[in-house]
Short mmCIF file of C-alpha atoms and ligand atoms in Angstrom, two decimals:
data_model
loop_
_atom_site.label_atom_id
_atom_site.label_comp_id
_atom_site.label_asym_id
_atom_site.label_seq_id
_atom_site.Cartn_x
_atom_site.Cartn_y
_atom_site.Cartn_z
CA MET H 27 19.41 63.86 109.89
CA ASN H 28 22.73 65.23 108.67
CA SER H 29 25.92 63.25 109.18
CA LEU H 30 27.18 65.31 112.11
CA GLN H 31 23.90 65.08 113.96
CA SER H 32 24.04 61.35 113.50
CA LEU H 33 27.30 61.29 115.45
CA GLN H 34 25.31 62.31 118.48
CA THR H 35 23.33 59.13 118.17
CA VAL H 36 26.61 57.20 118.32
CA ILE H 37 27.62 58.73 121.65
CA PRO H 38 24.41 59.14 123.62
CA GLY H 39 25.90 61.63 126.13
CA ARG H 40 23.66 63.21 128.74
CA PRO H 41 21.82 66.48 129.24
CA HIS H 42 24.15 69.07 130.75
CA THR H 43 21.78 70.27 133.41
CA SER H 44 23.90 69.68 136.49
CA TYR H 45 27.60 69.67 137.27
CA ARG H 46 29.51 66.50 136.46
CA GLY H 47 33.23 66.32 137.06
CA ARG H 48 35.70 63.48 136.87
CA PHE H 49 39.12 62.15 137.80
CA ALA H 50 40.66 60.01 135.07
CA PRO H 51 43.86 58.28 136.20
CA SER H 52 45.86 55.96 133.96
CA PRO H 53 46.74 52.77 135.85
CA SER H 54 50.39 53.00 134.85
CA GLY H 55 51.37 53.50 138.48
CA LEU H 56 50.05 54.33 141.95
CA LEU H 57 48.73 57.74 142.99
CA HIS H 58 51.41 60.21 144.04
CA PHE H 59 51.08 63.67 145.58
CA GLY H 60 50.55 65.29 142.15
CA SER H 61 47.66 62.97 141.33
CA LEU H 62 46.16 63.57 144.77
CA VAL H 63 46.14 67.31 144.04
CA ALA H 64 44.29 66.74 140.74
CA ALA H 65 41.85 64.26 142.29
CA LEU H 66 41.15 66.53 145.27
CA ALA H 67 40.66 69.66 143.16
CA SER H 68 38.22 67.95 140.79
CA PHE H 69 36.37 66.36 143.73
CA LEU H 70 36.06 69.61 145.71
CA GLN H 71 34.97 71.59 142.68
CA ALA H 72 32.21 69.03 141.95
CA LYS H 73 31.07 68.66 145.56
CA SER H 74 31.05 72.39 146.28
CA LYS H 75 28.64 72.71 143.35
CA GLN H 76 26.46 69.83 144.58
CA GLY H 77 27.59 67.97 141.49
CA LYS H 78 28.58 64.43 140.74
CA TRP H 79 32.20 63.27 140.78
CA LEU H 80 33.09 60.32 138.58
CA VAL H 81 36.18 58.17 138.33
CA ARG H 82 37.34 56.79 135.01
CA ILE H 83 40.25 54.37 134.71
CA GLU H 84 42.11 55.24 131.51
CA ASP H 85 43.45 51.81 130.71
CA ILE H 86 43.68 51.95 126.92
CA ASP H 87 47.44 51.60 126.90
CA LYS H 88 47.74 48.01 128.16
CA PRO H 89 51.52 47.75 127.61
CA ARG H 90 52.08 50.66 130.02
CA GLU H 91 49.70 49.36 132.66
CA LEU H 92 50.88 48.27 136.08
CA ILE H 93 48.84 45.19 136.90
CA GLY H 94 46.53 45.85 139.84
CA ALA H 95 47.16 49.62 139.84
CA ASP H 96 43.48 50.33 139.12
CA LYS H 97 42.37 48.61 142.33
CA GLU H 98 45.13 50.32 144.32
CA ILE H 99 44.15 53.73 142.94
CA LEU H 100 40.53 53.18 143.95
CA LYS H 101 41.63 52.05 147.43
CA THR H 102 43.74 55.18 147.78
CA LEU H 103 40.87 57.45 146.74
CA GLU H 104 38.69 55.83 149.40
CA ALA H 105 41.42 56.14 152.02
CA TYR H 106 41.55 59.88 151.25
CA GLY H 107 37.77 60.26 151.55
CA LEU H 108 37.27 60.80 147.82
CA TYR H 109 34.18 58.72 147.11
CA TRP H 110 32.87 58.60 143.57
CA ASP H 111 29.19 58.81 142.68
CA GLU H 112 28.66 56.35 139.83
CA GLU H 113 30.15 53.07 138.71
CA VAL H 114 33.80 53.43 137.72
CA LEU H 115 34.18 53.52 133.93
CA TYR H 116 37.05 51.50 132.44
CA GLN H 117 38.22 52.66 129.03
CA SER H 118 39.11 49.07 128.17
CA ASN H 119 35.34 48.42 128.05
CA GLN H 120 34.69 51.27 125.63
CA ALA H 121 36.34 49.90 122.47
CA GLU H 122 33.05 49.37 120.66
CA LEU H 123 32.08 53.00 121.17
CA TYR H 124 35.51 54.31 120.11
CA ASN H 125 35.30 52.17 116.96
CA GLU H 126 31.85 53.51 116.14
CA VAL H 127 33.13 57.05 116.46
CA LEU H 128 36.15 56.23 114.29
CA ASN H 129 33.83 54.71 111.67
CA HIS H 130 31.64 57.80 111.67
CA LEU H 131 34.59 60.10 111.28
CA GLN H 132 35.89 58.00 108.42
CA HIS H 133 32.45 57.77 106.80
CA ASN H 134 32.16 61.55 106.88
CA GLN H 135 35.65 62.09 105.46
CA LEU H 136 36.76 63.64 108.73
CA SER H 137 39.76 61.33 109.14
CA TYR H 138 42.34 59.62 106.98
CA ASN H 139 45.00 56.93 107.04
CA CYS H 140 48.59 58.00 107.44
CA HIS H 141 51.74 55.97 106.87
CA CYS H 142 54.29 58.61 107.91
CA THR H 143 56.84 57.50 110.46
CA ARG H 144 57.88 59.53 113.47
CA ALA H 145 61.31 60.02 111.87
CA GLN H 146 59.73 61.49 108.72
CA ILE H 147 57.67 63.93 110.76
CA LYS H 148 60.73 64.92 112.76
CA GLN H 149 62.53 65.66 109.52
CA SER H 150 59.78 68.05 108.45
CA GLY H 151 60.11 70.07 111.68
CA GLY H 152 58.25 67.91 114.17
CA VAL H 153 54.76 68.96 113.15
CA TYR H 154 52.74 66.77 110.82
CA LEU H 155 51.88 68.73 107.69
CA GLY H 156 49.06 66.62 106.27
CA THR H 157 51.23 64.66 103.83
CA CYS H 158 48.83 61.70 103.56
CA LYS H 159 45.60 63.72 103.63
CA ASP H 160 44.52 63.26 100.02
CA LEU H 161 46.33 60.03 99.26
CA ASN H 162 43.57 57.61 100.23
CA LEU H 163 46.09 55.19 101.69
CA PRO H 164 45.18 51.66 102.81
CA ALA H 165 44.28 51.09 106.47
CA GLU H 166 46.79 48.27 106.88
CA GLY H 167 49.62 49.43 109.14
CA ALA H 168 48.34 53.02 109.16
CA ALA H 169 47.65 55.50 111.91
CA ILE H 170 44.34 57.36 111.61
CA ARG H 171 44.48 61.15 111.77
CA LEU H 172 41.67 63.63 112.27
CA LYS H 173 41.15 66.15 109.48
CA ASN H 174 41.51 69.20 111.65
CA GLN H 175 38.89 71.65 110.48
CA PHE H 176 38.53 73.47 113.78
CA PRO H 177 41.97 74.42 115.13
CA TYR H 178 41.94 76.07 118.55
CA THR H 179 44.84 78.50 118.80
CA GLU H 180 43.48 79.80 122.10
CA PHE H 181 40.90 78.97 124.72
CA ILE H 182 39.84 80.20 128.14
CA ASP H 183 40.83 78.14 131.14
CA GLY H 184 38.85 78.57 134.37
CA LEU H 185 42.01 79.26 136.35
CA GLN H 186 44.84 80.06 133.92
CA GLY H 187 42.72 82.49 131.88
CA LYS H 188 43.46 82.88 128.18
CA VAL H 189 45.74 80.10 126.95
CA ILE H 190 47.56 80.61 123.65
CA VAL H 191 48.42 77.43 121.80
CA ASN H 192 51.27 77.05 119.31
CA SER H 193 49.47 77.37 115.98
CA GLY H 194 51.35 74.51 114.27
CA LEU H 195 50.27 72.23 117.06
CA ALA H 196 46.71 73.54 117.08
CA LYS H 197 46.30 73.03 113.34
CA GLU H 198 47.91 69.61 113.17
CA ASP H 199 45.90 66.64 111.93
CA PHE H 200 46.54 64.67 115.09
CA ILE H 201 46.38 60.91 115.59
CA ILE H 202 43.12 59.40 116.84
CA HIS H 203 44.04 55.75 116.32
CA ARG H 204 47.60 54.60 116.58
CA ARG H 205 49.51 52.53 114.10
CA ASP H 206 50.05 49.88 116.81
CA GLY H 207 46.29 49.42 117.01
CA LEU H 208 45.69 51.40 120.22
CA PHE H 209 43.10 54.15 120.45
CA ALA H 210 44.76 57.52 120.96
CA TYR H 211 44.35 59.28 124.30
CA GLN H 212 42.73 62.33 122.61
CA LEU H 213 39.97 60.22 121.07
CA ALA H 214 39.24 58.12 124.15
CA VAL H 215 39.21 61.06 126.57
CA VAL H 216 36.83 63.14 124.45
CA VAL H 217 34.46 60.28 123.62
CA ASP H 218 34.24 59.41 127.31
CA ASP H 219 33.83 62.99 128.47
CA ILE H 220 30.86 63.18 126.06
CA TYR H 221 29.57 59.75 127.07
CA GLN H 222 29.74 60.62 130.77
CA GLY H 223 28.24 64.09 130.28
CA ILE H 224 31.19 65.86 131.90
CA THR H 225 30.50 69.58 132.32
CA GLU H 226 33.91 70.62 133.67
CA VAL H 227 37.32 69.00 133.45
CA VAL H 228 39.58 69.84 136.40
CA ARG H 229 43.09 68.38 136.06
CA GLY H 230 46.78 69.20 136.18
CA CYS H 231 48.55 71.71 133.94
CA ASP H 232 50.43 68.92 132.17
CA LEU H 233 47.26 68.55 130.11
CA LEU H 234 46.83 72.26 129.34
CA GLU H 235 48.16 72.03 125.78
CA PRO H 236 46.26 68.87 124.74
CA THR H 237 43.06 70.72 125.68
CA ALA H 238 43.19 72.53 122.33
CA ARG H 239 43.04 69.20 120.49
CA GLN H 240 40.27 67.99 122.68
CA LEU H 241 38.23 71.12 121.94
CA THR H 242 38.84 70.45 118.22
CA LEU H 243 37.49 66.93 118.61
CA PHE H 244 34.41 68.03 120.57
CA LYS H 245 33.67 70.56 117.83
CA THR H 246 34.20 67.98 115.06
CA LEU H 247 31.81 65.63 116.84
CA ASN H 248 29.33 68.48 117.24
CA ALA H 249 29.31 67.80 120.97
CA HIS H 250 28.93 70.05 124.00
CA GLN H 251 32.39 71.22 125.17
CA PRO H 252 33.06 71.04 128.89
CA ASN H 253 34.72 73.90 130.74
CA TYR H 254 38.36 73.37 131.64
CA LEU H 255 40.29 74.28 134.76
CA HIS H 256 43.94 73.32 135.09
CA VAL H 257 45.55 73.32 138.52
CA PRO H 258 49.31 73.79 139.08
CA LEU H 259 51.63 70.85 138.78
CA ALA H 260 53.80 69.77 141.67
CA ILE H 261 57.42 69.69 140.55
CA THR H 262 60.50 68.47 142.32
CA GLU H 263 63.46 70.67 143.23
CA GLN H 264 65.18 69.40 140.10
CA GLY H 265 62.27 70.71 138.05
CA TYR H 266 60.70 67.35 137.23
CA LYS H 267 56.95 66.98 137.38
CA LEU H 268 55.85 64.41 139.90
CA SER H 269 54.74 61.59 137.67
CA LYS H 270 54.44 57.85 137.54
CA GLN H 271 57.16 57.86 134.85
CA ASN H 272 59.53 59.67 137.23
CA ALA H 273 58.70 57.13 139.91
CA ALA H 274 57.20 59.71 142.26
CA PRO H 275 56.55 58.04 145.62
CA ALA H 276 53.04 56.69 146.15
CA ILE H 277 51.02 58.44 148.85
CA ASP H 278 50.39 56.57 152.08
CA ASN H 279 46.96 54.96 152.44
CA ASN H 280 47.55 54.35 156.15
CA ASN H 281 48.23 57.94 157.12
CA PRO H 282 46.23 60.13 154.71
CA GLN H 283 45.78 63.26 156.88
CA PRO H 284 49.19 64.93 156.36
CA ALA H 285 49.15 64.57 152.54
CA LEU H 286 45.52 65.70 152.43
CA ILE H 287 46.33 68.85 154.40
CA GLN H 288 49.43 69.45 152.28
CA ALA H 289 47.38 69.03 149.07
CA LEU H 290 44.83 71.57 150.36
CA GLN H 291 47.65 74.01 151.12
CA PHE H 292 49.14 73.38 147.68
CA LEU H 293 45.75 74.35 146.23
CA GLY H 294 45.87 77.65 148.15
CA GLN H 295 43.24 76.60 150.68
CA ASN H 296 43.82 77.49 154.26
CA PRO H 297 43.09 74.45 156.41
CA GLU H 298 42.66 75.31 160.09
CA PRO H 299 45.48 73.90 162.26
CA ALA H 300 42.90 71.95 164.28
CA LEU H 301 42.13 69.87 161.19
CA MET H 302 45.51 68.17 161.59
CA LYS H 303 43.94 66.13 164.37
CA SER H 304 40.67 65.50 162.54
CA SER H 305 39.46 62.47 160.66
CA VAL H 306 39.74 62.25 156.88
CA ASP H 307 35.98 62.70 156.51
CA GLU H 308 36.07 65.83 158.71
CA ILE H 309 38.91 67.30 156.65
CA ILE H 310 37.00 66.59 153.44
CA GLN H 311 33.80 68.13 154.82
CA TRP H 312 35.71 71.24 155.88
CA ALA H 313 37.37 71.41 152.45
CA ILE H 314 34.06 71.16 150.58
CA SER H 315 32.45 73.89 152.72
CA ASN H 316 35.47 76.19 152.48
CA TRP H 317 36.56 75.49 148.87
CA GLN H 318 37.76 78.70 147.21
CA VAL H 319 38.62 78.07 143.61
CA ASN H 320 39.91 81.65 143.35
CA SER H 321 42.55 80.92 145.96
CA ILE H 322 44.31 78.30 143.80
CA PRO H 323 47.62 79.82 142.61
CA LYS H 324 47.43 80.65 138.91
CA LYS H 325 50.86 79.20 138.32
CA GLN H 326 51.36 76.25 136.02
CA GLU H 327 54.01 74.71 138.25
CA ILE H 328 54.84 74.87 141.94
CA MET H 329 58.05 73.52 143.37
CA LEU H 330 57.57 71.29 146.38
N1 LIG I 425 44.66 59.67 132.11
C1 LIG I 425 45.35 60.90 132.11
C2 LIG I 425 46.51 60.84 133.09
O1 LIG I 425 46.51 60.02 133.99
C3 LIG I 425 44.48 62.08 132.51
C4 LIG I 425 43.46 62.36 131.50
C5 LIG I 425 42.62 63.60 131.77
O2 LIG I 425 42.44 64.00 132.93
O3 LIG I 425 42.10 64.13 130.81
O4 LIG I 425 47.42 61.63 132.94
#
């Protein structure tokens, strides 16, 4: 068994015989309209393909977590008729697996320790140029970077088409384990997408660019790459993306119909007026049966 094959024994993964999608919120705040759009799109895409829809709570960044947000997010998904198919996966329970993957990467000389500070990288133009690559620096106080052997300067997105990625960014040896001891988002998201056998990632366009890095990591791990489909982001009149950081208002669990209809319209679907008076489950059933992925606007942002 060569070293890359052995990585597949670290992350068992699953056969990619049927569609598996996911929604992966970070519990740093409650769900807002933008997150509803991403959740709904990934759910409808999975259900219209008779696939499974999974929910993963991305709680690796404990300092940024809002206590109890995970439970609230799950309650909101249920209130909006978005029922998941398997047990919810919490990233905080995956540390052992992430560490095994980090060890394998290190063992195969596919990663290295880096002591550069953010200020130093800024000075050299904002892109990390591999300064520590051959220095064999101690692990103490270091970030771990991936030796990027497979840069993706472009990829095909299921909705946006061909996406060109800034080549400096695509080639960068990016961080997979942070200096403060936290696992990096890129590592955790890819390991879990492999672990959960995800066949297609449907999410907001804010994660369009990081997709290139994720493809790099899948390739490095010799793992099956999912397809990607990025739906437009809802932005405010001032041009801000609706986000937890911008304190976008949480959606109402007690009156889900209007936001659900609005989210369907945002996704270019054409809900019948009669649905306004229907139950959440009826709206969802209609949306699954009438889901037209080709009707989603190919824009990266839509002003609300
Ligand atoms: N946890 C990320 C977020 O809430 C999403 C990750 C993903 O969908 O890949 O923004």
